[in-house]
CSV table of C-alpha atoms and ligand atoms in Angstrom, one decimal:
chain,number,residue,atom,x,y,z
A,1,UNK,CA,0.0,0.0,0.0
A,2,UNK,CA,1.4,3.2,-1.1
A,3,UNK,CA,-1.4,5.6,0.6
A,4,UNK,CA,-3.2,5.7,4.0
A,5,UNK,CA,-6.7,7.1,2.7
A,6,UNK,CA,-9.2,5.2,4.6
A,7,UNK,CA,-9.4,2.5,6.9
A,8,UNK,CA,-10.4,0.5,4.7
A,9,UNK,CA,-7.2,0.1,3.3
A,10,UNK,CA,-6.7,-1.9,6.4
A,11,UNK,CA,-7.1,-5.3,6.9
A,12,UNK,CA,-6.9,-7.1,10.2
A,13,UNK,CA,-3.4,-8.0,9.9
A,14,UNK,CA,-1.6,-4.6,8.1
A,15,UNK,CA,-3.6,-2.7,11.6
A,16,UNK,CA,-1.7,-4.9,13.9
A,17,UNK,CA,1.2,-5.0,12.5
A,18,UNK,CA,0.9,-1.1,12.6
A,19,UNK,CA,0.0,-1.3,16.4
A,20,UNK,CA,2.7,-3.5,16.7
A,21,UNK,CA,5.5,-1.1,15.4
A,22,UNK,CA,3.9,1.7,16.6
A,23,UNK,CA,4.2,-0.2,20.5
A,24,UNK,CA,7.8,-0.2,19.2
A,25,UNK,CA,7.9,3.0,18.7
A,26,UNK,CA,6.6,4.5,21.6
A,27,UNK,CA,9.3,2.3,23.8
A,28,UNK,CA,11.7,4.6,21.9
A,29,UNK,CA,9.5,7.2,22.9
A,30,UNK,CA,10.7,6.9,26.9
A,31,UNK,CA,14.2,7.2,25.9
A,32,UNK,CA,16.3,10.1,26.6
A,33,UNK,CA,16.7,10.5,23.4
A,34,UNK,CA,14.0,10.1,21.2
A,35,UNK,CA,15.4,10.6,18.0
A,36,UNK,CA,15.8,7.7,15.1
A,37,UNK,CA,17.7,8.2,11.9
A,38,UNK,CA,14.9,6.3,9.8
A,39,UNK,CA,14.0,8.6,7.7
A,40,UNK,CA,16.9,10.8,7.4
A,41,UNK,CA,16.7,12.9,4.1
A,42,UNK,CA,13.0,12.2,3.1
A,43,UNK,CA,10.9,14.6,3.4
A,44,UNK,CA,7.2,15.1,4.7
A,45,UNK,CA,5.0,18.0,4.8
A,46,UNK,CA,1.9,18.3,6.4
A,47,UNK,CA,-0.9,20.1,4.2
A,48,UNK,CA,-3.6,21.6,6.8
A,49,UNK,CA,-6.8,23.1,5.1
A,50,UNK,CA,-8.5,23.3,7.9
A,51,UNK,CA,-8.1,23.9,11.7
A,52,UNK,CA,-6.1,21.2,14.1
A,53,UNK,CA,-4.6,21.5,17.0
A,54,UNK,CA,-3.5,18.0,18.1
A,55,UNK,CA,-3.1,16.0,14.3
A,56,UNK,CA,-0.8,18.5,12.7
A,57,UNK,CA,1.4,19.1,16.2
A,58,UNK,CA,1.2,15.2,16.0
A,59,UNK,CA,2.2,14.6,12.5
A,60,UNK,CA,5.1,17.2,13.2
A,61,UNK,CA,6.3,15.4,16.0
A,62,UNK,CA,6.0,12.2,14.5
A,63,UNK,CA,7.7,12.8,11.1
A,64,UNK,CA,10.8,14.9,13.1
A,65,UNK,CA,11.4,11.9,15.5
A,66,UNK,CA,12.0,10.1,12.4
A,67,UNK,CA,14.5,12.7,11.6
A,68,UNK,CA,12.8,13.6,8.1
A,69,UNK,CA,12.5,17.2,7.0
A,70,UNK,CA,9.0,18.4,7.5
A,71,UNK,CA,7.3,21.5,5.8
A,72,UNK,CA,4.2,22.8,7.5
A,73,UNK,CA,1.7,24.4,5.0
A,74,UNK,CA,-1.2,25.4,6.4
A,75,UNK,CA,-4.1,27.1,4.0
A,76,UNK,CA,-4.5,30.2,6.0
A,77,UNK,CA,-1.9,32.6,5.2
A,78,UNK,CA,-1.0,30.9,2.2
A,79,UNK,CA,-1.9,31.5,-1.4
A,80,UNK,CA,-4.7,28.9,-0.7
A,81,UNK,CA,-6.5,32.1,0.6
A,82,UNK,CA,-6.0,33.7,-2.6
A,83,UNK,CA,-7.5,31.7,-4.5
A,84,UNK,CA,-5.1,28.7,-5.3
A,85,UNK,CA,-6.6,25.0,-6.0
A,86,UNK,CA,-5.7,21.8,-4.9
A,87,UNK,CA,-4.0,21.0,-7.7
A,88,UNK,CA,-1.8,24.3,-7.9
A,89,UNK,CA,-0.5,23.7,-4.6
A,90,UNK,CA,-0.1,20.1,-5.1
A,91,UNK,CA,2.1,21.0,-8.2
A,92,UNK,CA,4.3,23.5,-6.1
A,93,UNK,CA,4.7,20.7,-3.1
A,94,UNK,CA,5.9,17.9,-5.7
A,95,UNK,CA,8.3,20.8,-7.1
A,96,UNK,CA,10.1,20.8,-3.6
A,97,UNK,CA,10.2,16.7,-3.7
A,98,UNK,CA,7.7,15.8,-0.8
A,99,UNK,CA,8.1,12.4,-0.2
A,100,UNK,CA,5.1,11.9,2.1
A,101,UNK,CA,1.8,14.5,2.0
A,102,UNK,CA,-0.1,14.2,5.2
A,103,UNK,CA,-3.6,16.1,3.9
A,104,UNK,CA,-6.5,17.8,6.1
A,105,UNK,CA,-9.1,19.0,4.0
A,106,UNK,CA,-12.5,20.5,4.6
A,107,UNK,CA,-14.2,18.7,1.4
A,108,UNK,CA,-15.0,14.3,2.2
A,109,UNK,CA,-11.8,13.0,-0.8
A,110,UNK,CA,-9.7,15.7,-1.1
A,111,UNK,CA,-6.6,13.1,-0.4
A,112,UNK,CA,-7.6,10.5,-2.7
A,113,UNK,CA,-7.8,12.9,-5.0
A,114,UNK,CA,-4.2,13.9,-4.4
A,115,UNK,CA,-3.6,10.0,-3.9
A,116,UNK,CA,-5.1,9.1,-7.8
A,117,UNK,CA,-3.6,12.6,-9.7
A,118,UNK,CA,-0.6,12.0,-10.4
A,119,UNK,CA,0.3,16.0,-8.7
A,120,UNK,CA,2.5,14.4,-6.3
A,121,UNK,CA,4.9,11.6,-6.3
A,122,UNK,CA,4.7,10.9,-2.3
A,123,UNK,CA,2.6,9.0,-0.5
A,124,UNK,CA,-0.7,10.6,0.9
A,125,UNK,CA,-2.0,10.2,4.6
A,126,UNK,CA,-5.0,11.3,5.3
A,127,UNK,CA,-5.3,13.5,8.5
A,128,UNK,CA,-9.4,14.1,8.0
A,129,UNK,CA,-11.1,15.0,4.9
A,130,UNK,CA,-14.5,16.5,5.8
A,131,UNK,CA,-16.8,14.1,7.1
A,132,UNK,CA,-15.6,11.5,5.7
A,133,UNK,CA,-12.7,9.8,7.2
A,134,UNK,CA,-10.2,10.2,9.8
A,135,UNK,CA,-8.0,6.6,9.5
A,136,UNK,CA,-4.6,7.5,12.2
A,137,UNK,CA,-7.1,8.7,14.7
A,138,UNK,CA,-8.9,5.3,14.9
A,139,UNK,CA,-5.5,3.6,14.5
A,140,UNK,CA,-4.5,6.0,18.0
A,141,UNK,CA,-7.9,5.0,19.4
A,142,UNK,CA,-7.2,0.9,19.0
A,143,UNK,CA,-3.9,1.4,19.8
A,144,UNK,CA,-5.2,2.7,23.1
A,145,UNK,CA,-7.9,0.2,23.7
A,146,UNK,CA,-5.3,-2.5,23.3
A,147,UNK,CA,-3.1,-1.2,25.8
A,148,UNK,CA,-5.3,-0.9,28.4
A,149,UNK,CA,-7.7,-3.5,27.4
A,150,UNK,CA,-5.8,-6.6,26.2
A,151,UNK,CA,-2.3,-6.0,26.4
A,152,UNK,CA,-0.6,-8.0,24.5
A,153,UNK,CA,1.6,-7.1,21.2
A,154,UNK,CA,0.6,-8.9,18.1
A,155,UNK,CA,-3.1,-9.4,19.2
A,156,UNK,CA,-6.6,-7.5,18.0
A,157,UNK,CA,-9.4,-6.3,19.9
A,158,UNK,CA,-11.8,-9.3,19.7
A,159,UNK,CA,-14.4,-9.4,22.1
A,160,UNK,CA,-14.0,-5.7,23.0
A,161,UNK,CA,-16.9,-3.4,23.1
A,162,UNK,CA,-16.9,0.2,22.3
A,163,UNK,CA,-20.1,2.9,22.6
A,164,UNK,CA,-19.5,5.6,20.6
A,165,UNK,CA,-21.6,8.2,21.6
A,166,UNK,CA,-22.4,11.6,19.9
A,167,UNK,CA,-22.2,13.6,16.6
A,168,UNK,CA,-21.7,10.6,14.7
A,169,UNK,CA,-23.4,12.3,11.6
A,170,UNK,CA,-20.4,15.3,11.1
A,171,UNK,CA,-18.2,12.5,12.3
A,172,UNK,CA,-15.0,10.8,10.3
A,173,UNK,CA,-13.9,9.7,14.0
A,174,UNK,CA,-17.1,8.0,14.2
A,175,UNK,CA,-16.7,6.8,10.3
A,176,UNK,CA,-12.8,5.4,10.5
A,177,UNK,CA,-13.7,4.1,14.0
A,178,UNK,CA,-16.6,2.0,13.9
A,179,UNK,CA,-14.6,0.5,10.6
A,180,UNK,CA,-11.3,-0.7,11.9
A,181,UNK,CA,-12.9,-1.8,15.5
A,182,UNK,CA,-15.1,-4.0,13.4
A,183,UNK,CA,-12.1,-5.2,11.2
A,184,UNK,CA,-10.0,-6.0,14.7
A,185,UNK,CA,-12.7,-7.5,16.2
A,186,UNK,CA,-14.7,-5.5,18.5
A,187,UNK,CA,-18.0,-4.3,18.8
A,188,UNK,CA,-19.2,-0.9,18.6
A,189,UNK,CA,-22.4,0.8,19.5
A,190,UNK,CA,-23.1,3.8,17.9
A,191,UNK,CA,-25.3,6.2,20.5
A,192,UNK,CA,-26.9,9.7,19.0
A,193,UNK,CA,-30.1,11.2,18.8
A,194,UNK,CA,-31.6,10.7,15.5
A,195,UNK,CA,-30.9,13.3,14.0
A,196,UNK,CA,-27.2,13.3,14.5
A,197,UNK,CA,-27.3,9.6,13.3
A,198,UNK,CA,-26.3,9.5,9.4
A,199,UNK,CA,-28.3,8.0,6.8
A,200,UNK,CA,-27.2,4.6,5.8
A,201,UNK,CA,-26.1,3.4,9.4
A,202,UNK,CA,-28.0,0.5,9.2
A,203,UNK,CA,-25.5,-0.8,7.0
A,204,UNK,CA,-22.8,0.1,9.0
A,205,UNK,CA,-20.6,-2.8,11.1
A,206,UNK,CA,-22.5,-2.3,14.2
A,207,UNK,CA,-25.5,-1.6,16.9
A,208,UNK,CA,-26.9,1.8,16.8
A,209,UNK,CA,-29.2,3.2,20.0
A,210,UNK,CA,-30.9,6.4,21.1
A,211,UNK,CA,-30.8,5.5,24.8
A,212,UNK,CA,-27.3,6.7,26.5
A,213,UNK,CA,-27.9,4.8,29.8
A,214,UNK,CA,-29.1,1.6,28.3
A,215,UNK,CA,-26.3,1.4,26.7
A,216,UNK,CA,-23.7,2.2,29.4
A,217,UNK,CA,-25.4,-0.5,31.4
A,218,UNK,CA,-24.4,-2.8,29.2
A,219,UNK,CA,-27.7,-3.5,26.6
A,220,UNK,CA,-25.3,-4.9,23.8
A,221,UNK,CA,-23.2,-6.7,26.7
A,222,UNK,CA,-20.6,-5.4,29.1
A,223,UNK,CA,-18.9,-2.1,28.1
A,224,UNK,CA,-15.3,-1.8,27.6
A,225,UNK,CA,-14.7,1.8,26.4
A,226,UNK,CA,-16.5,4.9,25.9
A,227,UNK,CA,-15.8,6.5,23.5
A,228,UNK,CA,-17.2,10.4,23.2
A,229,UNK,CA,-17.7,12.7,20.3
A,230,UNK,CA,-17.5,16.1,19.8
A,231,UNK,CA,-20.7,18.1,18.8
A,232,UNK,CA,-19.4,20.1,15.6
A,233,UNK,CA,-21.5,22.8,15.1
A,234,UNK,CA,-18.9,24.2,12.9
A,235,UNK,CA,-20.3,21.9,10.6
A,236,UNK,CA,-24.2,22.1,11.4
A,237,UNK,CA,-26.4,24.4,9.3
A,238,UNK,CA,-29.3,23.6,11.4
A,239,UNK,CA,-30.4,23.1,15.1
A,240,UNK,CA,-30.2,19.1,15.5
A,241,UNK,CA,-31.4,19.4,19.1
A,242,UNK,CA,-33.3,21.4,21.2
A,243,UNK,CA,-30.7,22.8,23.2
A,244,UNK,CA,-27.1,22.4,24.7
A,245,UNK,CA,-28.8,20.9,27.7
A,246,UNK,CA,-30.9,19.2,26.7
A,247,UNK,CA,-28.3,17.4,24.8
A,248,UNK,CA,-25.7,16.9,27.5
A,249,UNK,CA,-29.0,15.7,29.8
A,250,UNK,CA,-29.6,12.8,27.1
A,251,UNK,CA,-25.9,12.2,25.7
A,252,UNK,CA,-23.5,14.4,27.8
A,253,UNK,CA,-20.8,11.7,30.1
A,254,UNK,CA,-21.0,12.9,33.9
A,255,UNK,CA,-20.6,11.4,37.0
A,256,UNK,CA,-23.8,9.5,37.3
A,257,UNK,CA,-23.0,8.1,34.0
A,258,UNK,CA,-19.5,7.1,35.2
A,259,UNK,CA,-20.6,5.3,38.0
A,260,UNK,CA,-23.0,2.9,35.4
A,261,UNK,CA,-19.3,1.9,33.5
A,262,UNK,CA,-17.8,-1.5,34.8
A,263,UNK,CA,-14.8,-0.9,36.7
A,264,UNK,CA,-12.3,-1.6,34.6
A,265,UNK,CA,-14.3,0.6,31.5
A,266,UNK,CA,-12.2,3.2,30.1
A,267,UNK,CA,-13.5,6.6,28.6
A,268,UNK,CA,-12.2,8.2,25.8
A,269,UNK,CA,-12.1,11.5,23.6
A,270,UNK,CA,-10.6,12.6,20.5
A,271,UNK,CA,-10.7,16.1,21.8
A,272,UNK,CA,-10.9,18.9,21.2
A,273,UNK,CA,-13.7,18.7,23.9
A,274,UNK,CA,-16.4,21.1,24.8
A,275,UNK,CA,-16.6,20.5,28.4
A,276,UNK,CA,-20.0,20.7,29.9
A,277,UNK,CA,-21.2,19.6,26.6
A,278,UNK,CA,-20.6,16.1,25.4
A,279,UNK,CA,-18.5,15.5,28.7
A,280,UNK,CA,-18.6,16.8,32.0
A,281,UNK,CA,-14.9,18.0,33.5
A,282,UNK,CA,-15.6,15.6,36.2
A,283,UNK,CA,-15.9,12.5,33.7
A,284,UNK,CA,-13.1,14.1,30.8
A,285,UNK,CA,-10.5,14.6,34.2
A,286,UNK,CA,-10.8,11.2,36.0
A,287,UNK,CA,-8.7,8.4,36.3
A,288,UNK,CA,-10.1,5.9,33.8
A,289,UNK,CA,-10.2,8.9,31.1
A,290,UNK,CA,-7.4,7.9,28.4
A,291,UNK,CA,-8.1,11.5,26.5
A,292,UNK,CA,-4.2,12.9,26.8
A,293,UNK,CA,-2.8,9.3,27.0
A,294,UNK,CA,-4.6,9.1,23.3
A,295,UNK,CA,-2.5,12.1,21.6
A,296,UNK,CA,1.0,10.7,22.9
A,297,UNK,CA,0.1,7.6,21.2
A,298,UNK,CA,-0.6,9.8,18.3
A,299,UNK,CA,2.7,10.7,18.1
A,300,UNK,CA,3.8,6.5,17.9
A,301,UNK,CA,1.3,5.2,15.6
A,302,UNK,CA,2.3,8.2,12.9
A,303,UNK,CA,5.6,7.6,13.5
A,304,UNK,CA,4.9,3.7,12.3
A,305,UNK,CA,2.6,4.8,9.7
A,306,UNK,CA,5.4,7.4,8.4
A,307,UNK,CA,7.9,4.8,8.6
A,308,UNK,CA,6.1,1.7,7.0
A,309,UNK,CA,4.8,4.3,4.0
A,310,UNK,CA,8.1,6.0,3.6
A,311,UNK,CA,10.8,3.5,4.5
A,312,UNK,CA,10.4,0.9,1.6
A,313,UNK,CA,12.5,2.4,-1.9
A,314,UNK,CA,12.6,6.0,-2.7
A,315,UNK,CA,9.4,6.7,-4.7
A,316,UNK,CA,9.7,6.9,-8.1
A,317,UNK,CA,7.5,8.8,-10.7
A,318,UNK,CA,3.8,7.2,-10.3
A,319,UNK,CA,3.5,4.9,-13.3
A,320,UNK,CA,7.0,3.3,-12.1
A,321,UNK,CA,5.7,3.5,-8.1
A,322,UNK,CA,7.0,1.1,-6.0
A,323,UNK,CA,4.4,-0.8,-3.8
A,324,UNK,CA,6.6,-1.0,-0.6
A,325,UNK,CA,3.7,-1.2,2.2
A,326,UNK,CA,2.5,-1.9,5.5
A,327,UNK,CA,3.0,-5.3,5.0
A,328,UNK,CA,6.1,-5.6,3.2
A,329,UNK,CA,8.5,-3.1,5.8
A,330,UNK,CA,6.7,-4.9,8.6
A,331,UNK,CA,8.9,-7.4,9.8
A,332,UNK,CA,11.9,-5.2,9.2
A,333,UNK,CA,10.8,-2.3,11.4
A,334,UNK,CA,10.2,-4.2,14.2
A,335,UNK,CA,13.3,-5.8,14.3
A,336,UNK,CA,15.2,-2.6,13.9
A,337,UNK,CA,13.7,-0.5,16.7
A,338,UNK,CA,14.1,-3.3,18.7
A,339,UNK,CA,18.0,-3.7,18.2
A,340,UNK,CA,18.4,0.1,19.2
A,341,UNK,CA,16.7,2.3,16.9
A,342,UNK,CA,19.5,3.2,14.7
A,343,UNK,CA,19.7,2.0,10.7
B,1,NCD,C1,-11.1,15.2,15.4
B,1,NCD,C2,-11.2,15.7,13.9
B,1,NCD,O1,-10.6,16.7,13.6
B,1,NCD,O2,-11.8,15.0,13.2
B,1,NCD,N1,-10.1,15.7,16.2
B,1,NCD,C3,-8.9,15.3,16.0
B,1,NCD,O3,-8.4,14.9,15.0
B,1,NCD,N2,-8.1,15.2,17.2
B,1,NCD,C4,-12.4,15.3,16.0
B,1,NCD,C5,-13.1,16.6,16.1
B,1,NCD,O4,-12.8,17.6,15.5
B,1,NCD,O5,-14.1,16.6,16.9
């Protein structure tokens, strides 16, 4: 695989072998110094259309660590604002050799229309286009459950179960999550009020409910994780319920809603979080919340997606692309870090 567009691209075992170097990554992550060589001379740059706090400081982190040079392009304040397409600044990127392009874009297949163009030779990871999809946050989200939940290196998250609760209908969270938990073996509930619920779900790889406390207490079986959403009313156009309380009465995570979760239940966040809103500070604060844990795994499992992208031959010119891959640099990369870090 050249591209990380969708998690869909992912099947069972090219996600855990992902988890599995990104686990070896983040041991090199608690040394003193965190540096590798690996991808010394390549370079990435990180094309942000629209607003992020944590993916693009994440990204930048991630593709540093790994010692390659990064460029950070960012639409506002650049010629983007004039005016500029897609394509035009796609054009100018390729012309200072970017060897990986990690894209956020407003508009659902904006990177896989870089990805299919031709406009740049290096491979494209998606960092959220629209509401569409959203695939290294759900790899950061399983990488999470499967520390805290099972454990072990090399294993999925069968058996697990996940409520996702929220604005699943503006989400690509909600859209890359429910998808790779279903493809490691977990089962998701998806909790919203109607109208925040897409059309379609029904065909989706999992339960759906309007009832917040049913589901805490475990009407699909026992809950593992709970998993919140942002309401996005960046992207709403219209009122989808009747008012912040009221929402946070039916779907907001607070104390009385903590204490339904089995003990060893973890609750999680993609942030950024409107407190008092989706999640109470109470819930978003305490001890079995995973929500800052989840952006220093960021930083890992981009550092093992960067590497098993960009580590495989240099690229070449599209038509003569190699198809180095998840797959193919697996076995290397873990054997590497493992020996020290250094190639
Ligand atoms: C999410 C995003 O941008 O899609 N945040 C993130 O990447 N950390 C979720 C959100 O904006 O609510």
């Amino acid at each position: 695989m050249r591209h990380l567009l969708s998690t869909a691209d992912l099947d069972r075992d090219s996600a855990v072998t992902i988890l599995d170097v990104a686990e070896q990554m983040s041991v090199t992550q608690q040394r003193e110094i965190k540096k590798l060589p690996t991808l010394r001379g390549r370079t990435v740059v990180n094309l942000f259309f629209e607003d992020s706090t944590r993916t693009r400081i994440s990204f930048e982190a991630a593709a540093k660590r790994l010692s390659a040079d990064v460029i950070n392009f960012s639409a506002r304040g650049s010629s983007v604002s004039k005016g500029e397409s897609l394509k035009d600044t796609a054009l100018t990127l390729e012309a200072m050799g970017a060897d990986a392009v990690v894209v956020r874009h407003p508009a659902s297949g904006a990177p896989h229309r870089l990805a299919v163009s031709g406009w740049t030779r290096g491979c494209v990871v998606n960092a959220g286009d629209g509401t569409h999809e959203h695939p290294t946050q759900a790899l950061l989200d399983a990488f999470t459950l499967r520390r805290h939940l099972v454990g072990e290196p090399g294993t999925d998250l069968a058996g697990l179960r996940v409520v996702l609760v929220g604005d699943v209908l503006h989400s690509r969270v909600a859209r890359s999550g429910v998808r790779l938990l279903n493809t490691l073996g977990a089962h998701v509930t998806l909790v919203a009020p109607p109208t925040l619920l897409p059309v379609g779900v029904g065909t989706w790889p999992c339960a759906t409910s309007y009832d917040l406390d049913a589901a805490l207490q475990g009407e699909h079986g026992r809950v593992d994780a709970v998993m919140m959403l942002r309401v996005q009313r960046e992207r709403m156009n219209a009122a989808y319920f009747p008012s912040a309380r009221e929402y946070s009465r039916r779907y907001g995570l607070d104390a009385r809603r903590l204490g339904m979760l089995p003990e060893r239940a973890v609750v999680m966040h993609p942030g950024p979080m409107n407190r008092g809103l989706e999640i109470s500070a109470q819930a978003a604060d305490c001890p079995r919340s995973t929500i800052v844990e989840q952006v220093s795994n960021g930083v890992s499992v981009r550092m093992a997606v960067l590497y098993l992208l960009l580590s495989g031959e240099r690229s070449a010119p599209p038509d003569r692309a190699p198809t180095p891959g998840l797959t193919v640099s697996a076995g290397r990369t873990a054997r590497d870090l493992t020996a020290g870090g250094a190639r």
